[in-house]
Short mmCIF file of C-alpha atoms and ligand atoms in Angstrom, two decimals:
data_model
loop_
_atom_site.label_atom_id
_atom_site.label_comp_id
_atom_site.label_asym_id
_atom_site.label_seq_id
_atom_site.Cartn_x
_atom_site.Cartn_y
_atom_site.Cartn_z
CA MET D 1 6.18 -19.43 19.73
CA ASP D 2 8.88 -17.44 17.92
CA ILE D 3 7.14 -14.35 16.63
CA GLU D 4 10.22 -13.29 14.67
CA THR D 5 9.83 -16.20 12.25
CA LEU D 6 6.09 -16.76 12.51
CA THR D 7 3.91 -16.54 9.39
CA ILE D 8 0.13 -16.45 9.12
CA LYS D 9 0.15 -19.97 7.73
CA GLU D 10 2.18 -21.36 10.65
CA ALA D 11 0.13 -19.42 13.23
CA ARG D 12 -3.07 -20.85 11.70
CA ARG D 13 -1.73 -24.38 12.05
CA ALA D 14 -0.60 -23.80 15.65
CA LEU D 15 -3.89 -22.11 16.64
CA ASP D 16 -5.93 -24.96 15.18
CA ALA D 17 -3.63 -27.52 16.85
CA LYS D 18 -4.14 -25.61 20.16
CA GLU D 19 -0.38 -25.14 20.58
CA PHE D 20 -1.15 -21.59 21.67
CA THR D 21 -4.28 -19.47 21.86
CA ALA D 22 -5.22 -16.32 19.98
CA HIS D 23 -4.96 -14.61 23.38
CA ASP D 24 -1.33 -15.79 23.81
CA LEU D 25 -0.53 -14.68 20.28
CA ALA D 26 -2.08 -11.23 20.68
CA ALA D 27 -0.39 -10.79 24.08
CA ALA D 28 3.00 -11.65 22.54
CA PHE D 29 2.55 -9.00 19.85
CA LEU D 30 1.32 -6.43 22.37
CA ALA D 31 4.46 -7.03 24.44
CA ARG D 32 6.68 -6.58 21.41
CA ILE D 33 4.83 -3.43 20.32
CA GLU D 34 5.31 -2.08 23.84
CA LYS D 35 9.05 -2.70 23.50
CA LYS D 36 9.63 -1.47 19.93
CA ASN D 37 6.97 1.01 18.89
CA ALA D 38 8.31 4.05 20.75
CA GLU D 39 11.44 3.87 18.62
CA LEU D 40 9.78 3.02 15.28
CA ASN D 41 6.55 5.05 15.53
CA ALA D 42 4.81 2.45 13.36
CA PHE D 43 1.53 2.41 15.30
CA LEU D 44 -0.32 5.66 16.01
CA GLU D 45 -2.68 3.81 18.34
CA VAL D 46 -2.79 0.34 19.82
CA PHE D 47 -6.40 -0.62 20.42
CA VAL D 48 -7.57 -1.18 24.01
CA ASP D 49 -9.72 -4.17 23.08
CA VAL D 50 -7.06 -6.36 21.41
CA LEU D 51 -7.26 -9.12 24.02
CA GLU D 52 -11.04 -8.99 23.95
CA GLN D 53 -10.96 -9.52 20.18
CA ALA D 54 -8.51 -12.40 20.69
CA ASP D 55 -10.75 -14.00 23.31
CA ALA D 56 -13.69 -13.85 20.90
CA ALA D 57 -11.51 -15.61 18.31
CA ASP D 58 -10.52 -18.24 20.89
CA ALA D 59 -14.18 -18.93 21.62
CA ARG D 60 -14.74 -19.60 17.91
CA ILE D 61 -11.64 -21.82 17.72
CA GLN D 62 -12.86 -23.75 20.80
CA LYS D 63 -16.08 -24.48 18.93
CA GLY D 64 -14.01 -26.08 16.18
CA GLU D 65 -14.30 -23.18 13.74
CA SER D 66 -11.40 -22.33 11.45
CA THR D 67 -11.03 -19.55 8.89
CA PRO D 68 -7.67 -18.56 7.38
CA LEU D 69 -7.46 -15.42 9.55
CA LEU D 70 -9.30 -16.43 12.73
CA GLY D 71 -7.24 -15.08 15.63
CA ILE D 72 -4.51 -13.61 13.38
CA PRO D 73 -3.18 -10.21 14.60
CA LEU D 74 -3.19 -7.57 11.86
CA ALA D 75 -2.25 -3.88 11.67
CA ILE D 76 -4.51 -1.44 9.81
CA LYS D 77 -3.43 1.74 8.01
CA ASP D 78 -4.92 4.85 9.56
CA ASN D 79 -7.07 5.67 6.52
CA ILE D 80 -9.30 2.58 6.74
CA LEU D 81 -12.41 2.94 8.89
CA ILE D 82 -13.14 0.64 11.83
CA LYS D 83 -16.49 1.47 13.43
CA GLY D 84 -16.09 3.11 16.83
CA LYS D 85 -12.33 3.66 16.46
CA ARG D 86 -10.48 6.86 15.74
CA VAL D 87 -9.21 7.33 12.20
CA SER D 88 -7.07 10.30 11.16
CA ALA D 89 -5.27 9.63 7.85
CA ALA D 90 -2.31 10.97 9.91
CA SER D 91 -3.79 14.46 9.58
CA LYS D 92 -4.63 17.08 12.16
CA ILE D 93 -7.78 17.91 10.24
CA LEU D 94 -9.40 14.66 11.40
CA ASP D 95 -8.59 15.43 15.02
CA GLY D 96 -11.01 13.55 17.28
CA TYR D 97 -12.90 11.91 14.42
CA VAL D 98 -14.35 8.47 15.19
CA ALA D 99 -15.41 6.16 12.34
CA PRO D 100 -19.21 5.83 12.25
CA TYR D 101 -19.05 2.62 10.17
CA SER D 102 -16.50 0.02 9.07
CA ALA D 103 -14.83 -0.33 5.69
CA HIS D 104 -15.88 -3.29 3.57
CA VAL D 105 -12.44 -4.87 4.05
CA ILE D 106 -12.82 -4.56 7.83
CA GLU D 107 -16.22 -6.28 7.75
CA ARG D 108 -14.65 -9.07 5.68
CA LEU D 109 -11.75 -9.52 8.11
CA GLN D 110 -14.05 -9.36 11.15
CA ALA D 111 -16.23 -12.06 9.62
CA GLN D 112 -13.11 -14.27 9.55
CA GLY D 113 -12.27 -13.34 13.15
CA ALA D 114 -9.01 -11.45 12.52
CA VAL D 115 -7.65 -9.43 15.46
CA PHE D 116 -6.90 -5.73 14.84
CA LEU D 117 -3.90 -4.57 16.87
CA GLY D 118 -4.08 -0.89 16.03
CA ARG D 119 -3.84 1.80 13.37
CA THR D 120 -0.56 2.54 11.64
CA ASN D 121 1.25 5.71 10.66
CA MET D 122 1.25 7.01 7.10
CA ASP D 123 1.93 10.06 4.98
CA GLU D 124 -0.92 12.50 5.59
CA PHE D 125 -3.88 11.47 3.40
CA ALA D 126 -1.54 8.92 1.74
CA MET D 127 0.41 11.65 -0.03
CA GLY D 128 4.05 10.70 -0.02
CA GLY D 129 6.60 7.98 -0.37
CA SER D 130 8.43 8.07 2.98
CA THR D 131 5.90 8.47 5.84
CA GLU D 132 7.67 11.74 6.66
CA ASN D 133 4.51 13.69 5.79
CA SER D 134 2.60 12.37 8.82
CA ALA D 135 1.31 15.01 11.23
CA PHE D 136 2.42 12.62 14.00
CA GLY D 137 6.12 12.22 13.29
CA ARG D 138 8.00 9.99 10.88
CA THR D 139 8.12 6.19 11.04
CA LYS D 140 11.60 4.62 11.03
CA ASN D 141 12.80 1.75 8.87
CA PRO D 142 13.54 -1.24 11.13
CA HIS D 143 16.56 -2.14 8.93
CA ASP D 144 18.19 1.25 9.55
CA LEU D 145 16.56 3.75 11.86
CA ALA D 146 18.10 6.71 10.04
CA ARG D 147 16.18 5.72 6.92
CA VAL D 148 12.55 5.92 5.86
CA PRO D 149 10.31 2.84 5.62
CA GLY D 150 8.84 4.15 2.35
CA GLY D 151 5.29 5.37 2.12
CA SER D 152 2.62 6.21 2.25
CA SER D 153 1.78 2.96 4.14
CA GLY D 154 5.14 3.09 5.97
CA GLY D 155 3.66 2.37 9.41
CA SER D 156 2.07 -0.88 8.25
CA ALA D 157 5.26 -1.97 6.46
CA ALA D 158 7.56 -1.11 9.38
CA ALA D 159 5.20 -2.79 11.87
CA LEU D 160 5.29 -6.01 9.88
CA ALA D 161 9.03 -5.91 9.13
CA ALA D 162 9.72 -5.43 12.86
CA HIS D 163 7.37 -8.34 13.69
CA LEU D 164 4.81 -6.20 15.51
CA CYS D 165 1.97 -7.98 13.62
CA LEU D 166 1.54 -10.96 11.26
CA GLY D 167 0.00 -9.07 8.37
CA ALA D 168 -1.22 -5.59 7.57
CA LEU D 169 -3.44 -3.52 5.32
CA GLY D 170 -2.31 -0.51 3.34
CA THR D 171 -3.69 1.56 0.50
CA ASP D 172 -1.98 2.01 -2.85
CA THR D 173 -2.73 4.98 -5.12
CA GLY D 174 0.66 5.15 -6.82
CA GLY D 175 2.73 2.55 -5.01
CA SER D 176 2.02 3.08 -1.33
CA ILE D 177 1.88 -0.64 -0.58
CA ARG D 178 4.49 -1.97 -3.01
CA GLN D 179 7.20 0.65 -2.38
CA PRO D 180 7.24 0.42 1.45
CA ALA D 181 7.07 -3.38 1.13
CA ALA D 182 10.23 -3.24 -1.01
CA LEU D 183 12.04 -0.85 1.33
CA CYS D 184 11.15 -2.92 4.41
CA GLY D 185 11.85 -6.38 2.93
CA ILE D 186 8.33 -7.82 2.93
CA VAL D 187 5.63 -8.68 0.36
CA GLY D 188 2.98 -6.11 -0.62
CA MET D 189 0.38 -6.10 -3.36
CA LYS D 190 -2.48 -4.18 -4.90
CA GLY D 191 -5.13 -5.97 -6.89
CA THR D 192 -6.83 -4.96 -10.11
CA TYR D 193 -8.68 -1.65 -9.76
CA GLY D 194 -12.13 -2.64 -8.46
CA SER D 195 -11.05 -6.00 -7.00
CA VAL D 196 -11.18 -4.70 -3.42
CA SER D 197 -13.97 -2.36 -2.36
CA ARG D 198 -12.93 1.20 -1.52
CA PHE D 199 -15.97 1.59 0.76
CA GLY D 200 -14.65 2.96 4.05
CA ALA D 201 -11.19 3.92 2.80
CA ILE D 202 -10.50 7.65 3.04
CA ALA D 203 -10.35 8.70 -0.61
CA MET D 204 -7.26 10.21 -2.21
CA GLY D 205 -7.35 9.60 -5.97
CA SER D 206 -10.53 7.69 -6.55
CA SER D 207 -9.64 6.29 -9.97
CA LEU D 208 -6.32 4.98 -8.59
CA ASP D 209 -6.89 3.96 -4.94
CA GLN D 210 -6.93 0.30 -3.87
CA ILE D 211 -6.67 -1.30 -0.43
CA GLY D 212 -4.28 -4.26 -0.28
CA PRO D 213 -2.23 -6.58 1.94
CA PHE D 214 1.29 -6.78 3.37
CA ALA D 215 2.67 -10.11 4.63
CA HIS D 216 5.94 -11.97 5.12
CA THR D 217 5.24 -14.49 2.34
CA VAL D 218 3.40 -14.49 -0.96
CA GLU D 219 1.10 -17.22 0.35
CA ASP D 220 0.12 -15.13 3.38
CA THR D 221 -0.39 -12.12 1.11
CA GLN D 222 -2.82 -14.15 -0.97
CA THR D 223 -4.64 -15.28 2.18
CA ILE D 224 -5.33 -11.66 3.15
CA PHE D 225 -6.14 -10.63 -0.43
CA ASP D 226 -8.65 -13.48 -0.79
CA ALA D 227 -10.30 -12.36 2.46
CA ILE D 228 -10.75 -8.72 1.40
CA ALA D 229 -11.40 -9.02 -2.36
CA GLY D 230 -14.88 -9.41 -3.81
CA HIS D 231 -17.87 -7.46 -4.99
CA ASP D 232 -19.40 -4.73 -2.84
CA ALA D 233 -22.46 -2.83 -4.06
CA ARG D 234 -21.44 0.20 -1.97
CA ASP D 235 -18.47 0.92 -4.25
CA ALA D 236 -19.71 1.80 -7.74
CA THR D 237 -16.37 0.72 -9.24
CA SER D 238 -16.34 -2.67 -7.50
CA LEU D 239 -15.94 -5.50 -10.01
CA PRO D 240 -18.42 -8.39 -10.18
CA ASP D 241 -17.21 -11.64 -8.61
CA LYS D 242 -15.85 -13.94 -11.25
CA LYS D 243 -13.67 -16.98 -11.37
CA ALA D 244 -9.96 -16.13 -11.36
CA VAL D 245 -8.04 -16.67 -14.58
CA ASP D 246 -5.85 -19.70 -13.97
CA LYS D 247 -3.23 -19.68 -16.67
CA LYS D 248 0.28 -20.58 -15.51
CA PRO D 249 2.56 -17.62 -16.31
CA LYS D 250 5.53 -18.56 -18.46
CA VAL D 251 6.83 -15.42 -20.15
CA ILE D 252 8.19 -12.42 -18.25
CA GLY D 253 8.52 -9.16 -20.18
CA VAL D 254 11.16 -6.62 -19.15
CA PRO D 255 10.91 -3.00 -20.37
CA ARG D 256 14.70 -2.46 -20.32
CA ALA D 257 14.66 1.02 -21.92
CA PHE D 258 12.30 2.24 -19.19
CA LEU D 259 14.51 0.79 -16.43
CA SER D 260 17.75 2.35 -17.57
CA GLN D 261 16.81 5.88 -16.47
CA GLY D 262 18.07 6.70 -13.00
CA THR D 263 17.89 3.28 -11.38
CA ASP D 264 20.57 2.61 -8.75
CA PRO D 265 23.20 0.22 -10.23
CA ASP D 266 23.04 -2.10 -7.20
CA VAL D 267 19.25 -2.34 -7.52
CA LEU D 268 19.62 -3.10 -11.24
CA ALA D 269 22.19 -5.79 -10.44
CA ARG D 270 19.83 -7.49 -7.95
CA PHE D 271 17.06 -7.25 -10.54
CA GLU D 272 19.13 -8.92 -13.29
CA GLU D 273 20.24 -11.65 -10.84
CA SER D 274 16.61 -12.32 -9.92
CA LEU D 275 15.62 -12.58 -13.58
CA ALA D 276 18.49 -15.00 -14.22
CA LEU D 277 17.27 -17.20 -11.35
CA LEU D 278 13.69 -17.11 -12.66
CA SER D 279 14.95 -17.96 -16.12
CA ALA D 280 16.89 -20.94 -14.68
CA ALA D 281 13.63 -21.97 -13.00
CA GLY D 282 11.93 -22.21 -16.40
CA TYR D 283 10.52 -18.75 -17.10
CA GLU D 284 11.22 -17.16 -20.47
CA VAL D 285 12.50 -13.59 -20.05
CA ARG D 286 11.84 -11.30 -23.00
CA ASN D 287 12.54 -7.62 -23.74
CA ILE D 288 9.45 -5.49 -24.31
CA GLU D 289 8.75 -1.88 -25.23
CA LEU D 290 6.36 0.35 -23.30
CA PRO D 291 6.81 3.63 -25.17
CA ALA D 292 4.23 5.77 -23.32
CA VAL D 293 4.92 4.40 -19.82
CA PRO D 294 7.87 6.75 -19.10
CA HIS D 295 5.26 9.57 -19.09
CA SER D 296 3.50 7.95 -16.13
CA LEU D 297 4.96 10.23 -13.48
CA ALA D 298 3.87 13.37 -15.31
CA VAL D 299 0.39 11.94 -15.83
CA TYR D 300 0.05 10.65 -12.26
CA TYR D 301 1.07 13.96 -10.69
CA ILE D 302 -1.74 15.67 -12.60
CA VAL D 303 -4.52 13.07 -12.26
CA MET D 304 -3.87 12.26 -8.59
CA PRO D 305 -3.81 15.87 -7.29
CA ALA D 306 -6.88 16.66 -9.43
CA GLU D 307 -8.85 13.85 -7.81
CA ALA D 308 -7.40 14.52 -4.36
CA SER D 309 -8.31 18.22 -4.53
CA THR D 310 -11.96 17.34 -5.09
CA ASN D 311 -11.97 14.51 -2.53
CA LEU D 312 -10.45 16.71 0.15
CA ALA D 313 -12.99 19.49 -0.37
CA ARG D 314 -15.19 17.66 2.15
CA PHE D 315 -12.88 18.58 5.05
CA ASP D 316 -14.38 21.95 5.80
CA GLY D 317 -14.47 22.31 9.57
CA VAL D 318 -18.17 21.48 9.59
CA ARG D 319 -18.58 17.81 8.80
CA PHE D 320 -15.47 16.02 10.08
CA GLY D 321 -12.92 16.39 12.86
CA LEU D 322 -11.16 19.71 13.40
CA ALA D 323 -13.21 22.91 13.46
CA VAL D 324 -11.46 26.25 13.85
CA PRO D 325 -14.30 28.78 14.23
CA GLY D 326 -14.08 31.89 12.02
CA GLU D 327 -16.04 35.12 11.62
CA HIS D 328 -18.30 33.54 9.00
CA VAL D 329 -18.53 30.22 7.21
CA LEU D 330 -15.88 30.94 4.55
CA ASP D 331 -13.51 32.08 7.27
CA THR D 332 -14.16 28.81 9.15
CA TYR D 333 -13.28 26.83 6.00
CA LYS D 334 -10.10 28.79 5.50
CA LYS D 335 -8.94 28.64 9.09
CA THR D 336 -9.71 24.94 9.49
CA ARG D 337 -8.08 23.93 6.21
CA GLY D 338 -5.12 26.24 6.74
CA GLN D 339 -4.38 24.80 10.16
CA GLY D 340 -5.56 21.24 9.60
CA PHE D 341 -3.73 20.27 6.40
CA GLY D 342 0.04 19.79 6.21
CA LYS D 343 2.33 21.25 3.57
CA GLU D 344 2.28 18.39 1.05
CA VAL D 345 -1.51 18.09 1.20
CA ARG D 346 -1.90 21.82 0.58
CA ARG D 347 0.58 21.63 -2.30
CA ARG D 348 -1.45 18.89 -3.97
CA ILE D 349 -4.78 20.64 -3.43
CA LEU D 350 -3.28 23.70 -5.14
CA ILE D 351 -1.90 21.68 -8.06
CA GLY D 352 -5.16 19.76 -8.41
CA THR D 353 -7.31 22.87 -8.35
CA TYR D 354 -5.03 24.50 -10.90
CA VAL D 355 -5.06 21.63 -13.42
CA LEU D 356 -8.85 21.41 -13.21
CA SER D 357 -9.54 25.13 -13.49
CA SER D 358 -11.18 26.42 -16.65
CA GLY D 359 -8.47 27.59 -19.00
CA TYR D 360 -6.02 24.93 -17.81
CA VAL D 361 -8.14 21.81 -17.80
CA ASP D 362 -7.47 21.13 -21.50
CA ALA D 363 -3.76 21.78 -21.22
CA TYR D 364 -3.25 19.59 -18.17
CA TYR D 365 -6.04 17.33 -16.89
CA ARG D 366 -7.53 16.34 -20.25
CA LYS D 367 -4.11 15.87 -21.80
CA ALA D 368 -3.06 13.70 -18.86
CA GLU D 369 -6.17 11.55 -19.28
CA ALA D 370 -5.35 11.15 -23.00
CA VAL D 371 -1.80 10.02 -22.21
CA ARG D 372 -3.21 7.71 -19.52
CA ALA D 373 -5.15 5.97 -22.30
CA LEU D 374 -1.87 5.49 -24.22
CA ILE D 375 -0.26 3.98 -21.10
CA LYS D 376 -3.16 1.53 -20.77
CA ASN D 377 -2.71 0.61 -24.45
CA ASP D 378 1.00 -0.07 -23.91
CA PHE D 379 0.13 -2.62 -21.23
CA ALA D 380 -2.66 -4.19 -23.28
CA ARG D 381 -0.26 -4.63 -26.20
CA ALA D 382 2.48 -6.05 -23.98
CA PHE D 383 0.16 -8.51 -22.23
CA ALA D 384 -0.85 -9.94 -25.61
CA GLU D 385 2.73 -11.27 -25.75
CA VAL D 386 3.86 -11.82 -22.17
CA ASP D 387 2.15 -13.07 -18.98
CA ILE D 388 4.08 -10.95 -16.51
CA ILE D 389 5.98 -7.67 -16.65
CA ALA D 390 8.84 -7.19 -14.18
CA THR D 391 10.67 -4.08 -12.95
CA PRO D 392 12.41 -3.17 -9.72
CA THR D 393 9.73 -1.88 -7.31
CA SER D 394 11.70 1.22 -6.41
CA PRO D 395 14.73 2.72 -8.18
CA THR D 396 16.70 2.86 -4.91
CA PRO D 397 16.83 1.16 -1.52
CA ALA D 398 15.43 3.05 1.51
CA PHE D 399 16.74 6.61 1.55
CA LYS D 400 17.66 8.67 4.59
CA ALA D 401 15.05 10.72 6.41
CA GLY D 402 15.25 14.31 5.18
CA GLU D 403 17.15 13.30 2.03
CA LYS D 404 14.31 14.07 -0.39
CA GLU D 405 13.16 17.49 0.76
CA ASP D 406 12.63 18.52 -2.84
CA PRO D 407 9.14 17.18 -3.63
CA LEU D 408 10.15 16.37 -7.22
CA ALA D 409 12.94 14.09 -5.97
CA MET D 410 10.38 12.31 -3.78
CA TYR D 411 7.93 11.97 -6.69
CA ALA D 412 10.68 10.47 -8.90
CA ALA D 413 10.90 7.48 -6.52
CA ASP D 414 7.41 6.44 -7.73
CA ILE D 415 8.51 5.87 -11.33
CA PHE D 416 7.97 2.10 -11.40
CA THR D 417 4.85 1.86 -9.27
CA VAL D 418 2.51 4.57 -10.65
CA PRO D 419 2.02 3.02 -14.13
CA VAL D 420 0.22 0.08 -12.47
CA ASN D 421 -2.39 2.36 -10.86
CA LEU D 422 -2.85 4.42 -14.02
CA ALA D 423 -3.58 1.22 -15.99
CA GLY D 424 -5.65 -0.36 -13.19
CA ILE D 425 -3.69 -3.62 -13.37
CA PRO D 426 -2.55 -5.69 -10.36
CA GLY D 427 1.02 -5.53 -9.02
CA ILE D 428 3.05 -7.21 -6.30
CA SER D 429 6.43 -6.49 -4.71
CA VAL D 430 8.53 -9.43 -3.53
CA PRO D 431 11.92 -9.12 -1.74
CA MET D 432 14.93 -9.60 -4.04
CA LYS D 433 17.78 -9.73 -1.53
CA THR D 434 19.66 -6.70 -0.26
CA VAL D 435 22.14 -3.95 -1.13
CA LEU D 436 24.78 -2.68 1.28
CA ARG D 437 24.58 0.93 2.50
CA ASP D 438 26.55 2.34 5.47
CA GLY D 439 27.23 -1.18 6.72
CA ASN D 440 23.54 -2.15 6.65
CA GLU D 441 21.98 -4.75 4.39
CA LEU D 442 18.97 -2.91 2.96
CA PRO D 443 16.18 -4.88 1.33
CA VAL D 444 15.03 -4.16 -2.23
CA GLY D 445 12.01 -5.47 -4.10
CA ILE D 446 11.09 -6.82 -7.52
CA GLN D 447 7.71 -5.82 -8.90
CA PHE D 448 5.58 -8.14 -11.01
CA MET D 449 2.56 -6.88 -12.96
CA ALA D 450 -0.16 -8.86 -14.70
CA THR D 451 -3.18 -8.10 -16.81
CA HIS D 452 -6.56 -7.10 -15.29
CA GLY D 453 -8.03 -9.82 -13.07
CA ASN D 454 -4.93 -12.00 -13.17
CA GLU D 455 -3.76 -11.72 -9.56
CA GLN D 456 -3.21 -15.48 -9.61
CA ALA D 457 -0.31 -15.04 -12.04
CA LEU D 458 1.31 -12.64 -9.57
CA PHE D 459 0.97 -15.10 -6.70
CA THR D 460 2.41 -17.88 -8.87
CA VAL D 461 5.44 -15.94 -10.11
CA GLY D 462 5.83 -14.30 -6.68
CA ALA D 463 6.05 -17.70 -4.98
CA ALA D 464 8.49 -18.90 -7.66
CA CYS D 465 10.60 -15.83 -6.97
CA GLU D 466 10.60 -16.47 -3.22
CA ALA D 467 11.67 -20.05 -3.89
CA VAL D 468 14.65 -19.11 -6.08
CA MET D 469 15.78 -16.45 -3.57
CA ARG D 470 16.10 -19.01 -0.78
N1 LIG T 1 4.13 8.13 -3.40
C1 LIG T 1 2.95 8.32 -4.18
C2 LIG T 1 2.37 9.69 -3.88
O1 LIG T 1 2.96 10.38 -3.14
C3 LIG T 1 1.97 7.23 -3.92
C4 LIG T 1 1.06 7.47 -2.78
C5 LIG T 1 0.05 6.38 -2.59
O2 LIG T 1 0.09 5.34 -3.25
N2 LIG T 1 -0.88 6.61 -1.72
O3 LIG T 1 1.37 10.05 -4.38
#
């Protein structure tokens, strides 16, 4: 077993062929985590019952059972609830909190017999693009330890890129799966809003949040997505189950005017090379206009803090985790929230409260929602003409830790990923080779977007992209 080249697909074959057991596989990953995690800080906790879970999977395999993920070791972002396990969203405010129930996605994966290795580091409450906002220290990029793995699901991405698991879950509110996937050289995707239940995911921006997979290949990514997607009555925005659209994508639209602003020239070069390869493989590449989409960052950084400020009101020192006793109840709220939340989380609660306050709600929140409707229209118009829209996933390769201390500089890195969440469409990031920085080959990603419900088009073009990159 070579865990540095292993995929979920290959592990499935070998497990079913009894070439190794789920116990062997889990033990191999545990040994590697033991060796590498101290340096990377990708896992916040490795579960004590990993081998027990693997043994349970082996018992099912012995009985002749096979599901795509039976016995497959996965890493779970620390904002997804697993009953009986700690969950902290990388925040001090959830100190000591144990999940009283499991997320829908966890139930789905457990039904298949997947093995959960542990919970991974992230930006506190998923606010950030570098995993530097964790209350438990930053995660390092396995390709260059001085650099960030991206965020907010940076722990999951780094764990997979360093081969500390075979697949992982993240959450994506404005790019937190796709951007770290790009910066770590792996595949990451978010489905259509409502395709995966948010039940049991710690809420950030409820109209934007989606749980989604990371994997080494597009095929493995689809395997995890298929396992976690589907209707759940406990999430009011969960979509009904319906047959996937199965139209072969042929035309790729490229919003060149949108790309020209501030994208690193090396990233743009890799992007154009990738498009040329896809075009040689039979795809038609066409220029498109998305006139309102450049306003996405401004809209996102109003809508997301607004929703986050209301979602985070529940952390009050009474109901969950940390409690710093005060003189009276208001004092308890203030002390707990003041000590429990980190700087970025407090900044966003302030912004969110401000844009929702009477007197400013029309100027900011309502205007942002109106522009969001224009952004959705741009995509609807574009998808009447093209099957796929492509952009780089991130305007730059992985940046150095500490490089983006100015929050606005950090927010600017989300330019290509946030439009997808605002429109509720699905998006995937696939590796598109590397760029050289300080003697290191740093991975970069290409993002593909499709219309609502058309994840299949992303898997098809994503696999085509992988093939031409080989
Ligand atoms: N980087 C974005 C932000 O800071 C996206 C975060 C996310 O998707 N959770 O909000």
